[in-house]
């Protein structure tokens, strides 16, 4: 079966309050798409529109080329894993995993145990088949929830912040597991909702960035990280210095007193714009594109030092390799960055961070 | 309530006993004491005997006990079926419809049960619904009276039921009927069980509506107690009352044992 998800101008409103505004997004067959955005941006709502739990006020939802907007959830054939796992508390692990197969009656009864064992094997939970969900840890419940969704061999897997209830260590382990699962199931399209940029960058083939009910940006992790299209993406995918600059005639930009040589593309001379520079690409000392300022704050982060430097009344963050001597607050300092590491963003998008 | 100081704990217990003993324990103890005596003219009963129980578990008393048990079980089953069905249907309705249905089911509680009894009697005394004179009219009246409680407790449980389970089931391809049977009802089981116990106990003790309509060959135990004491056989009546109390408690105990097995988490 041909998989893939397509949102065609999907809008969702709760009582006149638009929480998803005309979303256009395509998840290709076999692709992992991360839906990244702050809390309340409408990520879960988009997922629920695919699953069929909310009805769009306008727009269509397609699964594998088929318009499913009018179909009830049970006829959509998707696998879904939600934040709370929602394992059936009255059923044992194996019965939970078998639930979809029994409900659909698409598989002969005799084949069900084999399929259940296969799904449990895939998530490493075979040893726990006879337990009740309440007898499992959070991470184990998580795996069972994934096994339950995979057992019906869906062509589309929806994951709503599946790792948010886990601690940091378990989370990175599960992240690796999910990546492995995706390699083992190359035909399954996944829509992965998260507000954690590391999860999105690690797992996704493409990331859709959402804010305020709208899709802000969509692209591969590298594109979004290296060439963000707007201030919101720049600050939400990774860390960013967003410097207000003015485009100069004859190339380069002006930031306060400093003149910086960056690619201005076709930006009009004299117009205001925002320059995005990643803190870890900012170096200490003289160099090209030097910025002079005073140290306002120093944070030691183990392998790096985070410096907050005030340049022309603006804070500039720099992540530098651990310094042998902690810089003194108030001391003058010079920062620099390579021209190709800076991205000029169009003016007037969001307030920036 | 958590009380930490020793004096506070004592005060709490004392307060509890002060309220509990005269309000709940004493009347019941009096009944038990009376059931074992032949005479009660002083402060305490006299003439200890077990003869009252001989009469209480034989003949028409025994028959009344069976009548009560059959009526209560039947009424509870019907009430549970109707009440849960209505509660499940109401949960699928919009707010206004739900409120109307809830109000409708509360009606038999708001109306005095004598009135309910009379209404059932009048309504079912002529064809095509001629139930007067049959045991069914008692079962029907009890069902009408206790369905309200079944409906109430089941709909409260439905509201508390987290929708994520139904949604997870639906996303796995389960049709609504399958979801109801395999997910919602099992999750509601503890509440259904509690509702069953409540209905049973209410039906076992129901007197006022029953008095209005019981046929001569279907006399439940509370009516039997009433007529016995009315005739002046206070001590036999007490013994029958103790039997009623004991039977009801035993059944409730069994039901709650089942509940602990059915509950999870
Ligand atoms: N059932 C509902 N009724 C009314 N408003 C709702 C409902 N569900 C969500 N909303 C609103 O829709 C908006 C988007 O919610 P949504 O759950 O999609 O956010 P989200 O991006 O998933 O956020 P989070 O990261 O916190 O889960 C929120 O402002 C929320 O208040
Ligand atoms: Mg959400």
Coordinates of C-alpha atoms and ligand atoms in Angstrom, one line a residue:
Chain A
X1 CA 0.0 0.0 0.0
X2 CA 1.1 3.5 -0.8
X3 CA 1.6 5.4 2.4
X4 CA 2.3 9.1 3.1
X5 CA 0.3 11.9 4.7
X6 CA -0.9 15.1 3.1
X7 CA -2.5 18.1 4.8
X8 CA -4.2 20.2 2.2
X9 CA -5.0 23.6 3.8
X10 CA -6.3 22.0 7.0
X11 CA -7.8 24.3 9.5
X12 CA -9.0 23.3 13.0
X13 CA -10.9 25.5 15.4
X14 CA -12.3 24.9 18.8
X15 CA -15.3 27.0 19.4
X16 CA -14.3 29.7 17.0
X17 CA -10.7 29.7 18.2
X18 CA -8.4 28.7 15.3
X19 CA -5.7 26.4 16.6
X20 CA -4.5 25.1 13.3
X21 CA -4.5 27.6 10.5
X22 CA -4.5 26.3 6.9
X23 CA -1.7 23.7 7.3
X24 CA -0.2 22.5 4.0
X25 CA 2.3 19.7 4.6
X26 CA 3.2 16.5 2.9
X27 CA 4.9 13.5 4.6
X28 CA 6.4 11.3 1.8
X29 CA 6.1 7.5 2.0
X30 CA 8.8 6.2 4.4
X31 CA 9.7 9.6 5.6
X32 CA 10.1 10.7 9.2
X33 CA 8.6 14.2 9.6
X34 CA 9.1 15.9 13.0
X35 CA 6.5 18.5 13.9
X36 CA 8.4 20.9 16.1
X37 CA 7.0 23.8 18.0
X38 CA 6.4 25.4 21.4
X39 CA 3.5 24.4 23.6
X40 CA 0.1 25.2 22.3
X41 CA 1.3 25.7 18.7
X42 CA -1.2 23.1 17.4
X43 CA 1.1 20.1 16.9
X44 CA -1.2 17.6 18.7
X45 CA -4.1 19.1 16.9
X46 CA -2.5 18.4 13.5
X47 CA -1.9 14.8 14.6
X48 CA -5.4 14.4 15.8
X49 CA -6.7 15.6 12.5
X50 CA -4.7 12.8 10.8
X51 CA -6.0 10.2 13.3
X52 CA -9.6 11.5 12.9
X53 CA -10.2 12.7 16.4
X54 CA -10.8 16.3 15.4
X55 CA -12.7 17.3 12.3
X56 CA -11.1 20.1 10.3
X57 CA -13.4 23.1 9.7
X58 CA -11.8 23.3 6.2
X59 CA -9.2 21.5 4.2
X60 CA -8.6 17.8 3.4
X61 CA -6.4 15.1 5.0
X62 CA -5.0 12.4 2.7
X63 CA -3.5 9.1 3.7
X64 CA -1.7 7.3 0.9
X65 CA -3.5 9.4 -1.7
X66 CA -6.9 8.6 -0.2
X67 CA -9.0 11.4 1.2
X68 CA -9.8 10.4 4.7
X69 CA -11.3 13.6 6.0
X70 CA -14.7 12.1 6.4
X71 CA -13.6 8.7 7.7
X72 CA -14.0 7.7 11.3
X73 CA -10.7 7.0 13.2
X74 CA -11.2 3.2 13.1
X75 CA -11.2 3.1 9.4
X76 CA -8.0 5.0 8.8
X77 CA -5.5 2.3 9.5
X78 CA -2.9 4.3 11.4
X79 CA -0.7 3.5 14.3
X80 CA -0.7 6.0 17.1
X81 CA 1.4 6.4 20.2
X82 CA 0.4 9.2 22.6
X83 CA 2.3 10.8 25.4
X84 CA 0.4 9.0 28.2
X85 CA 0.8 5.6 26.3
X86 CA -2.8 4.7 27.0
X87 CA -2.1 1.0 27.4
X88 CA -5.3 -0.8 28.4
X89 CA -4.9 -1.4 32.1
X90 CA -7.1 -4.4 32.2
X91 CA -5.2 -6.3 29.5
X92 CA -1.8 -7.9 29.7
X93 CA 1.0 -6.7 27.5
X94 CA 0.5 -9.4 24.9
X95 CA -3.3 -8.7 24.8
X96 CA -2.6 -5.0 24.5
X97 CA -0.4 -5.7 21.5
X98 CA -3.0 -8.1 20.0
X99 CA -5.8 -5.7 20.5
X100 CA -5.7 -4.1 17.0
X101 CA -5.3 -7.4 15.3
X102 CA -8.3 -8.9 17.0
X103 CA -10.4 -5.7 16.5
X104 CA -9.7 -5.5 12.8
X105 CA -10.3 -9.2 12.2
X106 CA -8.0 -8.8 9.2
X107 CA -5.6 -11.5 10.4
X108 CA -6.6 -15.2 10.9
X109 CA -6.7 -15.9 14.7
X110 CA -3.9 -18.5 14.4
X111 CA -1.5 -15.9 13.1
X112 CA -2.1 -13.4 15.9
X113 CA 0.4 -14.8 18.5
X114 CA 3.1 -14.8 15.9
X115 CA 2.5 -11.2 15.0
X116 CA 2.3 -10.2 18.7
X117 CA 5.6 -11.9 19.3
X118 CA 7.2 -10.2 16.3
X119 CA 6.0 -6.7 17.5
X120 CA 7.3 -7.4 21.0
X121 CA 10.6 -8.7 19.7
X122 CA 11.1 -5.6 17.7
X123 CA 10.7 -3.4 20.7
X124 CA 12.6 -5.7 23.0
X125 CA 9.6 -6.4 25.2
X126 CA 9.2 -10.2 24.5
X127 CA 10.0 -11.1 28.1
X128 CA 7.2 -9.0 29.5
X129 CA 4.3 -10.4 27.5
X130 CA 2.5 -11.8 30.6
X131 CA 2.6 -8.6 32.6
X132 CA 0.0 -6.0 33.2
X133 CA 0.9 -2.4 32.2
X134 CA 0.9 -1.2 35.8
X135 CA 3.8 -3.7 36.4
X136 CA 6.0 -1.9 33.9
X137 CA 8.3 1.1 34.1
X138 CA 7.6 4.2 32.0
X139 CA 10.2 3.2 29.3
X140 CA 8.8 -0.3 29.1
X141 CA 5.2 1.0 28.7
X142 CA 6.5 3.2 26.0
X143 CA 7.9 0.2 24.1
X144 CA 4.7 -1.7 24.5
X145 CA 2.7 1.3 23.2
X146 CA 5.0 1.3 20.1
X147 CA 4.7 -2.5 19.7
X148 CA 0.9 -2.2 19.9
X149 CA 0.9 0.4 17.2
X150 CA 3.2 -1.5 15.0
X151 CA 1.4 -4.8 15.4
X152 CA -1.3 -3.8 12.9
X153 CA 1.5 -3.0 10.4
X154 CA 0.3 0.5 9.7
X155 CA 1.6 2.5 6.8
X156 CA 1.5 5.6 8.9
X157 CA 2.8 5.9 12.5
X158 CA 1.8 9.0 14.5
X159 CA 3.9 9.7 17.6
X160 CA 2.8 12.4 20.0
X161 CA 5.7 13.4 22.2
X162 CA 6.4 9.7 22.9
X163 CA 9.5 10.3 25.0
X164 CA 8.4 13.3 27.1
X165 CA 7.6 11.2 30.1
X166 CA 11.0 9.6 30.2
X167 CA 14.2 10.8 31.9
X168 CA 17.1 12.2 29.8
X169 CA 19.1 9.0 29.7
X170 CA 16.2 6.7 28.8
X171 CA 15.1 9.3 26.2
X172 CA 18.4 9.2 24.3
X173 CA 18.3 5.4 24.4
X174 CA 14.7 5.3 23.1
X175 CA 15.7 7.8 20.4
X176 CA 18.3 5.4 19.1
X177 CA 15.6 2.6 19.2
X178 CA 13.2 4.7 17.2
X179 CA 15.9 5.4 14.6
X180 CA 16.6 1.6 14.4
X181 CA 12.9 0.9 14.1
X182 CA 12.7 3.3 11.2
X183 CA 15.6 1.6 9.5
X184 CA 13.8 -1.8 10.0
X185 CA 10.5 -0.4 8.7
X186 CA 11.6 1.7 5.7
X187 CA 8.0 1.9 4.3
X188 CA 6.3 3.4 7.3
X189 CA 5.8 7.2 7.3
X190 CA 6.1 8.7 10.7
X191 CA 4.8 12.0 11.9
X192 CA 6.6 12.7 15.1
X193 CA 5.4 15.5 17.4
X194 CA 7.9 17.0 19.8
X195 CA 8.9 20.3 21.3
X196 CA 12.4 19.0 21.8
X197 CA 14.8 20.1 19.0
X198 CA 17.3 17.4 19.8
X199 CA 14.7 14.7 19.1
X200 CA 13.7 16.4 15.9
X201 CA 17.2 16.9 14.7
X202 CA 18.3 13.4 15.5
X203 CA 15.3 11.4 14.1
X204 CA 13.7 13.4 11.4
X205 CA 14.3 13.4 7.7
X206 CA 12.5 16.7 7.6
X207 CA 11.3 19.1 10.3
X208 CA 8.1 21.2 10.1
X209 CA 8.3 24.1 12.5
X210 CA 5.0 25.3 13.9
X211 CA 4.2 28.4 15.9
X212 CA 0.9 30.1 16.7
X213 CA -1.2 27.6 14.8
X214 CA 0.8 28.1 11.6
X215 CA 3.5 26.2 9.8
X216 CA 6.6 28.5 10.0
X217 CA 9.1 26.6 8.1
X218 CA 9.8 23.1 6.7
X219 CA 13.0 21.5 5.6
X220 CA 15.7 19.0 6.3
X221 CA 17.4 19.4 9.7
X222 CA 20.5 20.7 8.0
X223 CA 18.6 23.3 6.0
X224 CA 16.7 24.5 9.0
X225 CA 19.8 24.6 11.2
X226 CA 22.3 26.1 8.7
X227 CA 19.9 28.2 6.6
X228 CA 16.9 29.1 8.7
X229 CA 14.4 31.1 6.8
X230 CA 13.1 33.2 9.6
X231 CA 13.9 34.3 13.2
X232 CA 11.5 31.8 14.8
X233 CA 13.1 28.8 13.1
X234 CA 16.6 30.2 13.8
X235 CA 15.9 30.5 17.5
X236 CA 13.8 27.3 17.9
X237 CA 16.0 24.9 15.9
X238 CA 19.2 25.2 17.8
X239 CA 20.5 28.3 19.5
X240 CA 21.0 31.6 17.7
X241 CA 22.3 35.1 18.0
X242 CA 19.8 37.3 16.2
X243 CA 21.5 40.6 15.5
X244 CA 19.5 43.6 14.1
X245 CA 21.6 44.9 11.2
X246 CA 21.3 47.3 8.3
X247 CA 22.2 46.2 4.8
X248 CA 24.9 48.4 3.4
X249 CA 25.2 49.6 -0.2
X250 CA 28.0 47.7 -1.9
X251 CA 27.7 44.5 0.2
X252 CA 27.9 43.6 3.9
X253 CA 25.9 44.8 6.8
X254 CA 26.2 47.3 9.6
X255 CA 25.7 46.1 13.2
X256 CA 26.1 49.2 15.4
X257 CA 29.6 50.5 14.8
X258 CA 30.8 47.3 13.2
X259 CA 30.8 46.5 9.5
X260 CA 30.3 42.8 8.8
X261 CA 31.1 41.0 5.6
X262 CA 28.3 38.6 4.9
X263 CA 26.4 37.4 1.9
X264 CA 23.4 39.8 1.6
X265 CA 21.9 38.1 -1.4
X266 CA 19.3 40.3 -3.0
X267 CA 18.5 42.3 0.1
X268 CA 17.9 46.0 -0.7
X269 CA 20.6 48.4 0.5
X270 CA 19.5 50.4 3.5
X271 CA 16.9 47.9 4.6
X272 CA 16.8 46.5 8.1
X273 CA 17.4 42.8 8.5
X274 CA 18.4 40.2 11.1
X275 CA 21.7 38.4 11.1
X276 CA 21.7 34.9 12.6
X277 CA 25.0 33.5 14.0
X278 CA 25.1 30.3 15.9
X279 CA 26.9 30.8 19.3
X280 CA 29.2 27.8 18.8
X281 CA 30.5 29.3 15.6
X282 CA 31.5 32.5 17.3
X283 CA 35.2 32.6 18.2
X284 CA 37.2 34.5 20.8
X285 CA 39.9 37.0 19.7
X286 CA 40.6 39.0 16.5
X287 CA 39.5 37.7 13.2
X288 CA 37.2 38.4 10.3
X289 CA 33.9 40.2 11.3
X290 CA 35.3 41.3 14.7
X291 CA 32.8 42.4 17.3
X292 CA 34.1 44.4 20.3
X293 CA 32.3 44.4 23.6
X294 CA 32.3 43.7 27.3
X295 CA 31.7 40.4 29.1
X296 CA 28.5 40.6 31.1
X297 CA 28.1 37.0 32.2
X298 CA 30.0 33.7 32.0
X299 CA 28.5 30.3 32.4
X300 CA 30.7 27.2 32.7
X301 CA 29.1 24.2 31.0
X302 CA 31.7 21.6 31.5
X303 CA 33.1 21.2 28.0
X304 CA 32.3 24.8 27.0
X305 CA 32.1 28.3 28.3
X306 CA 29.0 30.3 27.4
X307 CA 29.9 34.0 27.3
X308 CA 27.3 36.8 27.2
X309 CA 29.0 39.7 25.6
X310 CA 27.4 43.1 25.3
X311 CA 28.2 44.6 21.9
X312 CA 26.7 48.0 21.2
X313 CA 24.1 47.5 23.9
X314 CA 23.1 44.1 22.4
X315 CA 23.8 40.7 24.0
X316 CA 25.8 38.3 21.9
X317 CA 26.2 34.7 23.0
X318 CA 29.4 32.8 22.3
X319 CA 30.0 29.1 23.1
X320 CA 33.8 28.6 23.3
X321 CA 35.8 25.6 24.2
X322 CA 36.5 25.5 27.9
X323 CA 38.8 28.3 28.9
X324 CA 41.7 27.7 31.2
X325 CA 41.1 31.0 33.0
X326 CA 37.6 32.1 33.6
X327 CA 37.2 35.5 31.9
X328 CA 36.6 38.5 34.2
X329 CA 33.2 40.1 34.2
X330 CA 33.3 43.6 32.7
X331 CA 36.6 42.9 30.8
X332 CA 36.7 44.1 27.1
X333 CA 36.7 41.2 24.7
X334 CA 36.7 40.7 20.9
X335 CA 34.6 38.1 19.1
X336 CA 34.6 37.0 15.5
X337 CA 32.9 34.7 13.1
X338 CA 33.4 33.4 9.6
X339 CA 31.3 35.1 6.9
X340 CA 29.9 31.8 5.6
X341 CA 28.6 31.0 9.1
X342 CA 26.2 33.9 9.2
X343 CA 22.7 33.9 7.6
X344 CA 20.9 37.0 6.8
X345 CA 17.2 36.8 7.6
X346 CA 14.4 38.9 6.1
X347 CA 13.3 41.8 8.2
X348 CA 10.2 41.9 10.3
X349 CA 9.5 38.2 11.1
X350 CA 8.6 37.7 14.7
X351 CA 10.3 39.5 17.6
X352 CA 13.3 37.0 17.8
X353 CA 15.0 35.9 20.9
Chain B
X1 CA -8.1 13.2 57.6
X2 CA -4.6 13.2 58.9
X3 CA -4.3 14.1 62.6
X4 CA -0.8 13.9 64.0
X5 CA -0.9 14.8 67.7
X6 CA -1.9 12.0 70.1
X7 CA -4.6 14.2 71.8
X8 CA -5.9 15.2 68.5
X9 CA -6.3 11.5 67.5
X10 CA -8.1 10.7 70.7
X11 CA -10.4 13.7 70.2
X12 CA -11.2 12.5 66.6
X13 CA -12.0 9.0 67.8
X14 CA -14.1 10.3 70.6
X15 CA -16.0 12.6 68.3
X16 CA -16.5 9.8 65.8
X17 CA -17.8 7.4 68.5
X18 CA -20.1 10.1 70.0
X19 CA -21.8 10.5 66.6
X20 CA -21.6 6.9 65.3
X21 CA -22.8 5.0 68.4
X22 CA -26.1 6.7 69.0
X23 CA -26.9 7.3 65.4
X24 CA -25.9 4.0 63.8
X25 CA -24.8 1.4 66.3
X26 CA -27.5 1.7 69.0
X27 CA -30.6 1.3 66.8
X28 CA -29.1 -1.8 65.2
X29 CA -28.0 -3.3 68.5
X30 CA -31.4 -2.7 69.9
X31 CA -32.9 -4.7 67.0
X32 CA -30.4 -7.5 67.5
X33 CA -31.1 -7.5 71.3
X34 CA -34.9 -7.5 70.7
X35 CA -34.6 -10.4 68.3
X36 CA -33.2 -12.6 71.1
X37 CA -35.8 -11.8 73.7
X38 CA -39.4 -12.5 74.6
X39 CA -40.0 -9.4 76.7
X40 CA -38.8 -5.8 76.9
X41 CA -40.5 -3.8 79.6
X42 CA -37.5 -2.5 81.6
X43 CA -34.4 -0.7 80.4
X44 CA -33.0 -4.0 79.0
X45 CA -34.8 -6.8 77.2
X46 CA -35.4 -10.0 79.1
X47 CA -36.2 -13.7 78.5
X48 CA -33.4 -14.6 76.2
X49 CA -34.4 -17.0 73.4
X50 CA -33.6 -18.1 69.9
X51 CA -37.2 -19.1 69.2
X52 CA -37.8 -15.9 67.2
X53 CA -35.2 -17.0 64.6
X54 CA -37.0 -20.3 64.3
X55 CA -40.0 -18.4 63.0
X56 CA -37.8 -16.0 61.0
X57 CA -36.2 -18.6 58.8
X58 CA -39.2 -20.8 58.2
X59 CA -42.6 -20.7 56.5
X60 CA -43.7 -17.4 55.1
X61 CA -40.7 -15.5 56.4
X62 CA -38.4 -17.8 54.4
X63 CA -40.6 -17.3 51.4
X64 CA -40.5 -13.5 51.9
X65 CA -36.7 -13.7 52.0
X66 CA -36.6 -15.6 48.7
X67 CA -39.1 -13.1 47.3
X68 CA -37.0 -10.2 48.4
X69 CA -33.8 -11.8 47.0
X70 CA -35.3 -12.6 43.6
X71 CA -36.9 -9.1 43.4
X72 CA -33.7 -7.4 44.4
X73 CA -31.5 -9.4 42.0
X74 CA -33.9 -8.9 39.1
X75 CA -34.4 -5.2 39.8
X76 CA -30.6 -4.6 40.1
X77 CA -29.9 -6.4 36.8
X78 CA -32.6 -4.5 35.0
X79 CA -31.6 -1.2 36.6
X80 CA -27.9 -1.8 35.7
X81 CA -28.8 -2.6 32.1
X82 CA -31.1 0.4 31.6
X83 CA -29.0 2.7 33.7
X84 CA -25.7 2.0 32.0
X85 CA -27.3 2.0 28.6
X86 CA -28.9 5.4 29.3
X87 CA -25.6 6.7 30.8
X88 CA -23.6 5.5 27.8
X89 CA -26.2 7.0 25.4
X90 CA -26.2 10.3 27.3
X91 CA -22.4 10.5 27.2
X92 CA -22.6 10.5 23.4
X93 CA -25.2 13.3 23.4
X94 CA -24.6 17.0 23.4
X95 CA -24.7 18.9 26.6
X96 CA -28.3 19.8 26.6
X97 CA -29.6 16.4 25.7
X98 CA -27.4 14.9 28.4
X99 CA -28.8 17.2 31.0
X100 CA -32.3 16.4 30.0
X101 CA -31.7 12.7 30.2
X102 CA -30.0 13.0 33.6
X103 CA -32.9 14.9 34.9
X104 CA -35.3 12.3 33.6
X105 CA -33.5 9.5 35.4
X106 CA -33.4 11.5 38.7
X107 CA -37.1 11.9 38.7
X108 CA -38.0 8.7 40.6
X109 CA -35.6 9.9 43.3
X110 CA -37.1 13.3 43.6
X111 CA -40.7 12.0 43.7
X112 CA -41.7 10.3 47.0
X113 CA -41.5 6.5 46.5
X114 CA -45.2 6.1 47.6
X115 CA -46.1 8.2 44.6
X116 CA -43.9 6.2 42.4
X117 CA -45.6 3.0 43.7
X118 CA -49.0 4.4 43.2
X119 CA -48.1 5.6 39.7
X120 CA -46.8 2.2 38.7
X121 CA -49.9 0.6 40.2
X122 CA -52.3 2.8 38.3
X123 CA -50.3 2.7 35.0
X124 CA -50.1 -1.1 35.0
X125 CA -53.5 -2.1 36.3
X126 CA -55.3 -2.4 32.9
X127 CA -54.6 -3.8 29.5
X128 CA -52.5 -3.7 27.5
X129 CA -50.0 -3.5 30.4
X130 CA -51.7 -5.6 33.0
X131 CA -49.0 -6.4 35.5
X132 CA -51.1 -5.8 38.7
X133 CA -51.3 -9.0 40.7
X134 CA -48.1 -10.5 39.3
X135 CA -44.6 -10.4 40.9
X136 CA -43.6 -8.3 37.9
X137 CA -45.2 -5.2 39.2
X138 CA -43.0 -5.3 42.3
X139 CA -39.9 -5.9 40.2
X140 CA -40.9 -3.1 37.9
X141 CA -41.5 -0.6 40.7
X142 CA -38.1 -1.5 42.3
X143 CA -36.4 -1.1 38.9
X144 CA -37.9 2.3 38.4
X145 CA -36.7 3.3 41.8
X146 CA -33.2 2.1 41.7
X147 CA -32.3 2.8 38.0
X148 CA -31.7 6.4 39.0
X149 CA -28.9 5.3 41.3
X150 CA -27.4 3.0 38.7
X151 CA -27.6 5.7 36.1
X152 CA -26.0 8.2 38.4
X153 CA -23.0 6.2 39.4
X154 CA -22.3 4.8 36.0
X155 CA -22.5 8.2 34.3
X156 CA -20.2 9.7 37.0
X157 CA -17.8 6.9 36.1
X158 CA -18.1 7.6 32.4
X159 CA -17.2 11.2 32.9
X160 CA -14.1 10.2 34.8
X161 CA -13.1 7.7 32.1
X162 CA -10.1 9.0 30.2
X163 CA -10.9 9.3 26.5
X164 CA -7.3 8.3 25.5
X165 CA -8.3 4.6 25.9
X166 CA -11.2 4.8 23.5
X167 CA -9.1 6.8 21.1
X168 CA -6.2 4.4 21.3
X169 CA -8.6 1.6 20.6
X170 CA -10.2 3.4 17.7
X171 CA -6.8 4.2 16.2
X172 CA -6.1 0.5 16.3
X173 CA -9.1 -0.1 14.1
X174 CA -11.7 -1.1 16.7
X175 CA -15.3 -0.2 15.8
X176 CA -17.4 1.6 18.5
X177 CA -19.2 -1.5 19.5
X178 CA -15.9 -3.4 20.0
X179 CA -14.5 -0.4 21.9
X180 CA -17.5 -0.5 24.2
X181 CA -17.3 -4.2 24.8
X182 CA -13.6 -4.6 25.1
X183 CA -12.4 -1.3 26.6
X184 CA -15.1 0.9 28.0
X185 CA -17.2 -1.7 29.8
X186 CA -14.2 -3.5 31.4
X187 CA -12.8 -0.1 32.6
X188 CA -16.3 0.7 34.0
X189 CA -16.6 -2.7 35.7
X190 CA -15.7 -1.5 39.2
X191 CA -18.3 1.2 39.0
X192 CA -20.9 -1.2 37.6
X193 CA -20.2 -3.5 40.4
X194 CA -20.6 -0.7 43.0
X195 CA -23.8 0.3 41.4
X196 CA -25.1 -3.3 41.5
X197 CA -24.4 -3.4 45.2
X198 CA -26.2 -0.1 45.8
X199 CA -29.2 -1.2 43.8
X200 CA -29.5 -4.5 45.5
X201 CA -29.3 -3.0 49.0
X202 CA -31.9 -0.3 48.1
X203 CA -34.3 -2.9 46.6
X204 CA -33.9 -5.2 49.6
X205 CA -35.0 -2.5 52.0
X206 CA -37.7 -0.9 49.8
X207 CA -41.0 -0.6 51.7
X208 CA -43.1 2.4 50.8
X209 CA -43.6 1.8 47.1
X210 CA -43.9 -2.0 47.6
X211 CA -46.7 -1.5 50.1
X212 CA -48.8 0.1 47.4
X213 CA -48.7 -2.7 45.0
X214 CA -47.4 -6.1 46.2
X215 CA -49.7 -9.0 45.3
X216 CA -50.5 -11.5 48.1
X217 CA -48.3 -14.2 46.8
X218 CA -45.3 -11.9 46.4
X219 CA -44.6 -10.4 49.7
X220 CA -41.0 -9.1 50.2
X221 CA -39.3 -9.2 53.5
X222 CA -39.7 -5.5 54.5
X223 CA -43.4 -5.9 54.1
X224 CA -43.4 -9.0 56.2
X225 CA -41.5 -7.2 59.0
X226 CA -43.9 -4.3 58.8
X227 CA -47.0 -6.6 59.1
X228 CA -45.4 -8.7 61.8
X229 CA -44.7 -5.6 64.0
X230 CA -48.0 -4.1 63.1
X231 CA -49.7 -7.2 64.5
X232 CA -47.7 -6.8 67.7
X233 CA -45.1 -9.5 67.1
X234 CA -42.3 -7.1 67.8
X235 CA -39.7 -9.7 68.6
X236 CA -40.3 -12.0 65.7
X237 CA -40.3 -8.9 63.5
X238 CA -36.9 -8.0 64.9
X239 CA -35.5 -11.4 64.2
X240 CA -36.8 -11.2 60.6
X241 CA -35.2 -7.7 60.4
X242 CA -31.9 -9.1 61.5
X243 CA -32.1 -11.8 58.9
X244 CA -32.8 -9.1 56.2
X245 CA -29.9 -7.1 57.5
X246 CA -27.5 -10.1 57.6
X247 CA -28.5 -11.3 54.1
X248 CA -28.1 -7.9 52.6
X249 CA -24.7 -7.4 54.2
X250 CA -23.5 -10.9 53.1
X251 CA -24.4 -10.1 49.5
X252 CA -22.8 -6.7 49.6
X253 CA -19.7 -8.3 51.0
X254 CA -19.6 -10.8 48.2
X255 CA -20.1 -8.1 45.6
X256 CA -17.3 -6.0 47.0
X257 CA -15.0 -9.0 47.0
X258 CA -15.7 -9.3 43.3
X259 CA -15.0 -5.6 43.0
X260 CA -11.5 -5.8 44.5
X261 CA -10.7 -8.5 41.9
X262 CA -12.1 -6.4 39.1
X263 CA -10.3 -3.2 39.9
X264 CA -6.8 -2.5 38.6
X265 CA -4.1 0.1 38.9
Ligands
LIG1 N1 -10.4 20.1 23.1 C1 -10.0 21.4 23.0 N2 -10.8 22.4 23.2 C2 -10.4 23.6 23.1 N3 -9.2 24.1 22.9 C3 -8.3 23.1 22.7 C4 -8.6 21.7 22.7 N4 -7.5 21.0 22.5 C5 -6.5 21.9 22.3 N5 -7.0 23.2 22.4 C6 -6.2 24.4 22.2 O1 -5.6 24.3 20.9 C7 -4.3 24.9 21.0 C8 -3.3 23.9 20.4 O2 -3.3 22.7 21.2 P1 -2.4 21.5 20.9 O3 -2.7 20.4 21.8 O4 -2.4 21.2 19.4 O5 -0.9 22.1 21.2 P2 0.5 21.4 21.1 O6 1.3 22.1 20.1 O7 0.3 19.9 21.0 O8 1.1 21.8 22.6 P3 1.9 20.9 23.6 O9 3.3 20.9 23.2 O10 1.7 21.6 24.9 O11 1.3 19.5 23.6 C9 -4.0 25.2 22.4 O12 -4.1 26.6 22.5 C10 -5.1 24.5 23.2 O13 -5.5 25.4 24.2
LIG2 MG1 0.6 18.3 22.4

